[in-house]
Short mmCIF file of C-alpha atoms in Angstrom, two decimals:
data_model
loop_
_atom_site.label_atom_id
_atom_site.label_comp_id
_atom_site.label_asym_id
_atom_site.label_seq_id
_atom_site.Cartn_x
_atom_site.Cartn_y
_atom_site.Cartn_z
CA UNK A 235 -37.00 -113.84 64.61
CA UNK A 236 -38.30 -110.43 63.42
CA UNK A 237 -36.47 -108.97 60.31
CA UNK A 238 -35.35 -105.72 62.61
CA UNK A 239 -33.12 -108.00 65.18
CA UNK A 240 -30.51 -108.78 63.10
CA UNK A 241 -29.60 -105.23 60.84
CA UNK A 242 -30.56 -103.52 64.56
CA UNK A 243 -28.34 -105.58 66.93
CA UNK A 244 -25.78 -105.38 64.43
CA UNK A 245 -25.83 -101.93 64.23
CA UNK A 246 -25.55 -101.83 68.20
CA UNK A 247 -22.68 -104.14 68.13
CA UNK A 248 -20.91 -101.48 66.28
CA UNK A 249 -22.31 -97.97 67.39
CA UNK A 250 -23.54 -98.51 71.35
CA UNK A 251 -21.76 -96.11 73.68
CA UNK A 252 -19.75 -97.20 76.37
CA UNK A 253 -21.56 -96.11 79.36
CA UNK A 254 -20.53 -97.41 82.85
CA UNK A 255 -23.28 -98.77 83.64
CA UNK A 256 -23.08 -100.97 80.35
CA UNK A 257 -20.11 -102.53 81.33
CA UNK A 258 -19.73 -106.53 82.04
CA UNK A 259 -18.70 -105.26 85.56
CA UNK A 260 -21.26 -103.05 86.20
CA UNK A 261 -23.54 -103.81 89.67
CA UNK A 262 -27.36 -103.99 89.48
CA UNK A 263 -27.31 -100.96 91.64
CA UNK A 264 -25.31 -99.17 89.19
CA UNK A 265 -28.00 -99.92 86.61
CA UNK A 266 -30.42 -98.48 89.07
CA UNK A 267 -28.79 -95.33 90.29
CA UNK A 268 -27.89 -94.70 86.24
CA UNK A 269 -31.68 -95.54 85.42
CA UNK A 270 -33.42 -92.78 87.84
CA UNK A 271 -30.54 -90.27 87.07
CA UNK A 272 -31.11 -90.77 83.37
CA UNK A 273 -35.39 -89.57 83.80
CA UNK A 274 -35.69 -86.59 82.35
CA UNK A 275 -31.99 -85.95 81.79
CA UNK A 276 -29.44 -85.87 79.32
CA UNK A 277 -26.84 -89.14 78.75
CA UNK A 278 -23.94 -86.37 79.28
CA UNK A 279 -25.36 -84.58 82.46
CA UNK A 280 -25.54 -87.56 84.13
CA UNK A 281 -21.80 -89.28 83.58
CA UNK A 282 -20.14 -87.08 86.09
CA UNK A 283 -22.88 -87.19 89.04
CA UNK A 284 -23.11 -91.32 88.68
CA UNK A 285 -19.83 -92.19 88.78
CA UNK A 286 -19.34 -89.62 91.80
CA UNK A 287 -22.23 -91.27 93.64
CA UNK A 288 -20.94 -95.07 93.04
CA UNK A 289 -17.33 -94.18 94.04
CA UNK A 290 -19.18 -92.49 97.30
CA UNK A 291 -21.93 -95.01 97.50
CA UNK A 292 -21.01 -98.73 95.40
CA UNK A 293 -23.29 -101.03 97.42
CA UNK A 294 -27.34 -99.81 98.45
CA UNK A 295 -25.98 -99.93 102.26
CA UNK A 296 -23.98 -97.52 101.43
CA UNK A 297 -26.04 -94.74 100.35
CA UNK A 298 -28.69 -96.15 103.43
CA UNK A 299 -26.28 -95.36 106.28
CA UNK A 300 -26.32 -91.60 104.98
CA UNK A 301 -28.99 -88.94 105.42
CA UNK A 302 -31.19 -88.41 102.72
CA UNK A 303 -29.80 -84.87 102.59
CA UNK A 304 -26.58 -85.73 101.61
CA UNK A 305 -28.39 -87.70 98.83
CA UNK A 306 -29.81 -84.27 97.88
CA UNK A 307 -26.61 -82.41 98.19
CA UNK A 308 -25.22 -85.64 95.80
CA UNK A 309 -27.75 -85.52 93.53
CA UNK A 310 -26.37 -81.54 92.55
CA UNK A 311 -28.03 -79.76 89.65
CA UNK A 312 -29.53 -82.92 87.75
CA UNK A 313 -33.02 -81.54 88.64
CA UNK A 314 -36.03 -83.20 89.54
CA UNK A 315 -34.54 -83.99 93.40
CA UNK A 316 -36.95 -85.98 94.66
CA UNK A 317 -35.65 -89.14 92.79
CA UNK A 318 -32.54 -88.78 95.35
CA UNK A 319 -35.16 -89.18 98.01
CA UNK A 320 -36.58 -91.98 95.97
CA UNK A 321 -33.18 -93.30 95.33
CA UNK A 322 -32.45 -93.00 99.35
CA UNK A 323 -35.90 -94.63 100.30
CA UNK A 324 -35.42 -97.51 97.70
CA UNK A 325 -31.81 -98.12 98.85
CA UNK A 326 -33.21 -98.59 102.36
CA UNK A 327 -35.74 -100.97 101.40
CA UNK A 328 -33.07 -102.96 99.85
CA UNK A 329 -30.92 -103.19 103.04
CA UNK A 330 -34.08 -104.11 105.27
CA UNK A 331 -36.01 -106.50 102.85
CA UNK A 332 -33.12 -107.79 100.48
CA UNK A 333 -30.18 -107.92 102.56
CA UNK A 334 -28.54 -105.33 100.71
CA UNK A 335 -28.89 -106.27 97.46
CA UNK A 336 -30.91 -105.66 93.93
CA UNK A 337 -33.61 -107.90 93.74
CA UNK A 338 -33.58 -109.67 90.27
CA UNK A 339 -37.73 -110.39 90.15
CA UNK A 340 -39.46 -107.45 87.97
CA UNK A 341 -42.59 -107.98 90.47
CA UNK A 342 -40.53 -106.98 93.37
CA UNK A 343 -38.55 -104.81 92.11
CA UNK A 344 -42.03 -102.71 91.38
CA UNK A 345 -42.30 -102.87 95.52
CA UNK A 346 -39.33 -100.19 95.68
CA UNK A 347 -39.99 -96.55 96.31
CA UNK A 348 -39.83 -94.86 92.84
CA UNK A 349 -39.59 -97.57 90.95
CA UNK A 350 -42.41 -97.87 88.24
CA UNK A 351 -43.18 -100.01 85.19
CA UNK A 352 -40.06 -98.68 83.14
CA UNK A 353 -38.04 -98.91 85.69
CA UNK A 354 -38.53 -102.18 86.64
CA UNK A 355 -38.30 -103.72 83.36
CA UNK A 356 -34.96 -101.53 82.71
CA UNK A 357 -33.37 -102.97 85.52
CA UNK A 358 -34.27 -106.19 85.09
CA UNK A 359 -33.11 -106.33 81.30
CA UNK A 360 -30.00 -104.41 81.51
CA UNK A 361 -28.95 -105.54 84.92
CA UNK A 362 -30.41 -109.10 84.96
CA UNK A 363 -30.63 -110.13 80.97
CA UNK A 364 -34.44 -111.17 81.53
CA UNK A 365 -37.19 -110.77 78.66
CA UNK A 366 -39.34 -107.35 79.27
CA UNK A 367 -40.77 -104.67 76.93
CA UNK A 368 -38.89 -101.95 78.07
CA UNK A 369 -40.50 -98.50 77.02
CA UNK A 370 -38.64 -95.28 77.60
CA UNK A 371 -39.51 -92.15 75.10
CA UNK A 372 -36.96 -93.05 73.01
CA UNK A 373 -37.97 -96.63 71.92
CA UNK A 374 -41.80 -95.22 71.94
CA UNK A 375 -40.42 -93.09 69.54
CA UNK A 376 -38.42 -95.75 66.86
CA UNK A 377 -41.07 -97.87 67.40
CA UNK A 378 -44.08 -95.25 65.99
CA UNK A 379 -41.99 -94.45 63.16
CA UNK A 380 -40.92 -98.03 62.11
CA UNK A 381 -43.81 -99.88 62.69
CA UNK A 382 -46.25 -97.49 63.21
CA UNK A 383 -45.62 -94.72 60.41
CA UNK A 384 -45.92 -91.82 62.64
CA UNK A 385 -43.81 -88.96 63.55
CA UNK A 386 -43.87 -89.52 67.33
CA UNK A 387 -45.97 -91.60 69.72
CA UNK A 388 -48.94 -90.55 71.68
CA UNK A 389 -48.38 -88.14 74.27
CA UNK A 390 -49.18 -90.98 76.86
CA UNK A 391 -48.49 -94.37 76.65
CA UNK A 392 -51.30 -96.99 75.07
CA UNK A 393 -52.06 -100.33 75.37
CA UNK A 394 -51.96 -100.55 71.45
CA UNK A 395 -48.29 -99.37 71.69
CA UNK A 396 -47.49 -102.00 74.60
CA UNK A 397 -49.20 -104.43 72.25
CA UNK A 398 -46.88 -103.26 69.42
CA UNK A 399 -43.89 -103.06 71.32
CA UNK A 400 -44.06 -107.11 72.76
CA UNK A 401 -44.86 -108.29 69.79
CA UNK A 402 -40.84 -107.76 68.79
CA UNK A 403 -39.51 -108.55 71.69
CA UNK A 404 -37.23 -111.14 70.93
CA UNK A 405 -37.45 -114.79 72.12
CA UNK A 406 -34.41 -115.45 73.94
CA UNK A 407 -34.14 -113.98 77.22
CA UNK A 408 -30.30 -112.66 77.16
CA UNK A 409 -31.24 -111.11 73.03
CA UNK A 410 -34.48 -109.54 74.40
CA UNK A 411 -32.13 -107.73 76.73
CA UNK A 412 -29.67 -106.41 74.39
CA UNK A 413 -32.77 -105.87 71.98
CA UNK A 414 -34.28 -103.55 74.27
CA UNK A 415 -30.80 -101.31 74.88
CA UNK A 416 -30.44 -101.41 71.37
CA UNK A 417 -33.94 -99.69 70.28
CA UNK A 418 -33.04 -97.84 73.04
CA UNK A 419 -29.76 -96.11 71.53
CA UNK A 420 -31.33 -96.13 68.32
CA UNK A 421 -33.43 -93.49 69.38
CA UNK A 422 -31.08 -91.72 71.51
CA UNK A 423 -27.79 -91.71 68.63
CA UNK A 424 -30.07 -91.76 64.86
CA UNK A 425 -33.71 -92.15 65.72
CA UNK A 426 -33.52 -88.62 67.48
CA UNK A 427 -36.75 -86.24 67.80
CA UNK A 428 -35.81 -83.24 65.86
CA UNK A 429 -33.41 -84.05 62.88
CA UNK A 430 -33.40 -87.79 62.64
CA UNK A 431 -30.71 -89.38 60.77
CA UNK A 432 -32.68 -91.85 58.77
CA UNK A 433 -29.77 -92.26 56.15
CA UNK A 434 -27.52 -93.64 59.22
CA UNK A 435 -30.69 -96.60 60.39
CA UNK A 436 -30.40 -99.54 60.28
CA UNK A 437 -34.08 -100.06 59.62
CA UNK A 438 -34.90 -97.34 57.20
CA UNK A 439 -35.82 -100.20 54.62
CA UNK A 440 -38.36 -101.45 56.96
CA UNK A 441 -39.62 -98.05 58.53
CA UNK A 442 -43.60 -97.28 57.64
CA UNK A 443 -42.48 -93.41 58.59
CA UNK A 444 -39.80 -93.30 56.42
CA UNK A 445 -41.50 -94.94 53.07
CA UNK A 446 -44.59 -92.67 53.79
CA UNK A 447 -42.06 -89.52 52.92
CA UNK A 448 -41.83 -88.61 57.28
CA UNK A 449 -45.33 -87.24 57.49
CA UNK A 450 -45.52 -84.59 60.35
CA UNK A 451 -46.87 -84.94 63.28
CA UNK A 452 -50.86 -84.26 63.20
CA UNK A 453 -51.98 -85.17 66.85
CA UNK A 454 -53.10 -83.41 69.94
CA UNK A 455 -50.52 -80.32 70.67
CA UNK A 456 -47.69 -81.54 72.66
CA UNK A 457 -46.96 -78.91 75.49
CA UNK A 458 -43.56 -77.37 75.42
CA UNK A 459 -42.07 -77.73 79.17
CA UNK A 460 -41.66 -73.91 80.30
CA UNK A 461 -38.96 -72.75 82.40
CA UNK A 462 -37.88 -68.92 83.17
CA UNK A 463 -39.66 -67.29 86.02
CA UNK A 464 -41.77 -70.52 86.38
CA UNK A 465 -41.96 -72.79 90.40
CA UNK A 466 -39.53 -75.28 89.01
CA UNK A 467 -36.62 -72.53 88.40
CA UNK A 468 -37.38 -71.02 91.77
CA UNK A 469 -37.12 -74.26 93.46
CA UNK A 470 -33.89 -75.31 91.67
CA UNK A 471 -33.02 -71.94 92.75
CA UNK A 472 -33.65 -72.12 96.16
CA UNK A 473 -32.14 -75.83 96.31
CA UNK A 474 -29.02 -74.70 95.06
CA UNK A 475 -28.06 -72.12 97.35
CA UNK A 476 -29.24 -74.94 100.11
CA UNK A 477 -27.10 -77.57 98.85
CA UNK A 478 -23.92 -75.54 98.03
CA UNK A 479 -24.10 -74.40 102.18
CA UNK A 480 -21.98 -76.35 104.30
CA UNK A 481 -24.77 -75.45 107.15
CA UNK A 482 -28.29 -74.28 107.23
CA UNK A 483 -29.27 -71.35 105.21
CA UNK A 484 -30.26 -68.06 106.44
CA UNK A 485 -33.56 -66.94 104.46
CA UNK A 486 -31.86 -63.63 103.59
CA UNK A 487 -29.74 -65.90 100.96
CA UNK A 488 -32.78 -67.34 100.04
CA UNK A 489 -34.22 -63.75 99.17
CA UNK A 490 -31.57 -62.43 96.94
CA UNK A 491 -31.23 -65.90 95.15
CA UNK A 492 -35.20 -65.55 94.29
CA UNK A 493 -36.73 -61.85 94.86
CA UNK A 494 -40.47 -62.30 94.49
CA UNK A 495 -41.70 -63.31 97.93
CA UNK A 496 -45.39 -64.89 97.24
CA UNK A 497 -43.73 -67.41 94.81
CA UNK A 498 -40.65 -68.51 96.95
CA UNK A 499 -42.59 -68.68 99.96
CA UNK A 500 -44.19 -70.97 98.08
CA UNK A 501 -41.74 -73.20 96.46
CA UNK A 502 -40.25 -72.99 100.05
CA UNK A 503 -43.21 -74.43 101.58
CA UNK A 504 -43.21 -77.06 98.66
CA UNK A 505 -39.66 -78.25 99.38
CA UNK A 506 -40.38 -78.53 102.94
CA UNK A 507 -43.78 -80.95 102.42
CA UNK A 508 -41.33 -82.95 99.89
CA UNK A 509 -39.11 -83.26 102.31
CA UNK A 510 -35.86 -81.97 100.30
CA UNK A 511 -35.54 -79.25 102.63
CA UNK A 512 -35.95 -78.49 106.57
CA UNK A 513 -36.55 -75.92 109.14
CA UNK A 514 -33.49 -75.03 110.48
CA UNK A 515 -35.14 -72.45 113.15
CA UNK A 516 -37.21 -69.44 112.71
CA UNK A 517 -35.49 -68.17 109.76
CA UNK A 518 -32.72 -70.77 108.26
CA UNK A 519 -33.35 -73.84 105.99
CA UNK A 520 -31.37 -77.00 105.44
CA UNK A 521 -31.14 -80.20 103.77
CA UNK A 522 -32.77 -83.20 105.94
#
């Protein structure tokens, strides 16, 4: 066994959060719906919105005898949309092809509509127990420090760092599991980006960044994700005042929610093609 199981799994056993879908009683689809909630958003954004989505839909049939707009209208102001469509789609899939339920193989699970590498091996960990290398940013990001002595990890994932990663992947299928959560909330509670906490680790003795004195950061730029005035805002814009309607949406409450007609014309037309919103006539929009 690696000399960062033990002082890491102990440190887990202590500090992990209690999450819902953590718990001994928690469904594989729970796993799933928290994993493609928790992409791009924050731990506490995402409490209220799963556990209003699994009292509303608990089983995959559930959520595929809606319409994928109430999925949207669900989904609220967690951004990024589309993985309620993907959440919708996969859910379907699972009732047709599964009969209803999770399926436990990582190679099938890969088959479901937005369901990708990390995913797949998330689900089949945390849900399952199996043995998987299980790379979000956060584990990328203990795992460059502690074994590789930099700052933060490349700005897209390497071989070298899948390479890296499996090579600590503990043996034993049900402690590979709880291995991978655990680097996981490492990163997430201590191992953080901007002001990590590297008196608090549990593997500051055997971190290559740490011993080095935390060298900065010398690779390519990272891009800063912009927001004000950019598509994104005007389509979360336009989305809200969709999904807050109880009925399709007259453009004119379209215009005073986003002014500048050239750019929500063309979010508008990009919401259509991606299918989050509808035509609702002429001169109305509406969830699908």
């Amino acid at each position: 066994m690696s000399s960062l199981h033990a002082p890491l799994l102990e440190w887990y056993d202590e500090h992990a959060r209690d999450l819902p879908w953590r718990r001994p009683e928690a469904s594989a689809w729970s796993v799933m719906v928290s994993e493609l909630m928790l992409q791009q958003t924050p731990v506490a954004r995402v409490l209220p919105v799963h556990a209003a989505w699994m009292e509303r839909w608990p089983t995959p049939g559930d959520l595929a005898a809606e319409p994928t707009g109430e999925a949207v209208r669900a989904w609220g102001r967690l951004g990024y949309p589309r993985r309620a469509l993907r959440l919708h789609a996969a859910a379907t899939a699972i009732v047709a092809d599964h009969g209803g339920e999770v399926p436990r193989d990582h190679a099938v699970l890969l088959t479901l509509p937005g369901v990708g590498e990390y995913t797949a091996a998330a689900i089949a960990s945390f849900a399952f127990g199996q043995r998987h290398v299980v790379l979000d940013t956060n584990v990328r990001r203990v795992l460059a420090r502690v074994l590789g002595g930099d700052e933060l990890p490349p700005a897209g994932l390497t071989r070298a760092e899948r390479e890296r990663a499996a090579s600590v992947v503990p043996d034993d299928e049900a402690t590979a599991a709880t291995w991978a959560v655990a680097v996981m909330e490492l990163g997430a509670l201590v191992c953080t980006a901007r002001q990590p906490a590297c008196a608090d680790c549990p593997l500051a003795a055997q971190c290559a960044w740490l011993a080095a004195g935390r060298p900065a950061y010398d690779g390519p730029p990272r891009r800063a994700q912009a927001w004000a005035g950019t598509d994104r805002q005007c389509r979360g814009r336009l989305m809200g005042v969709v999904r807050d309607a109880e009925g399709p949406v007259h453009v004119s409450a379209l215009v005073a929610a986003w002014p500048e007609p050239e750019q929500r014309e063309r979010c508008l037309a990009g919401l259509v093609a991606d299918r989050l919103l509808v035509r609702a006539g002429d001169s109305a929009y509406a969830l699908p």
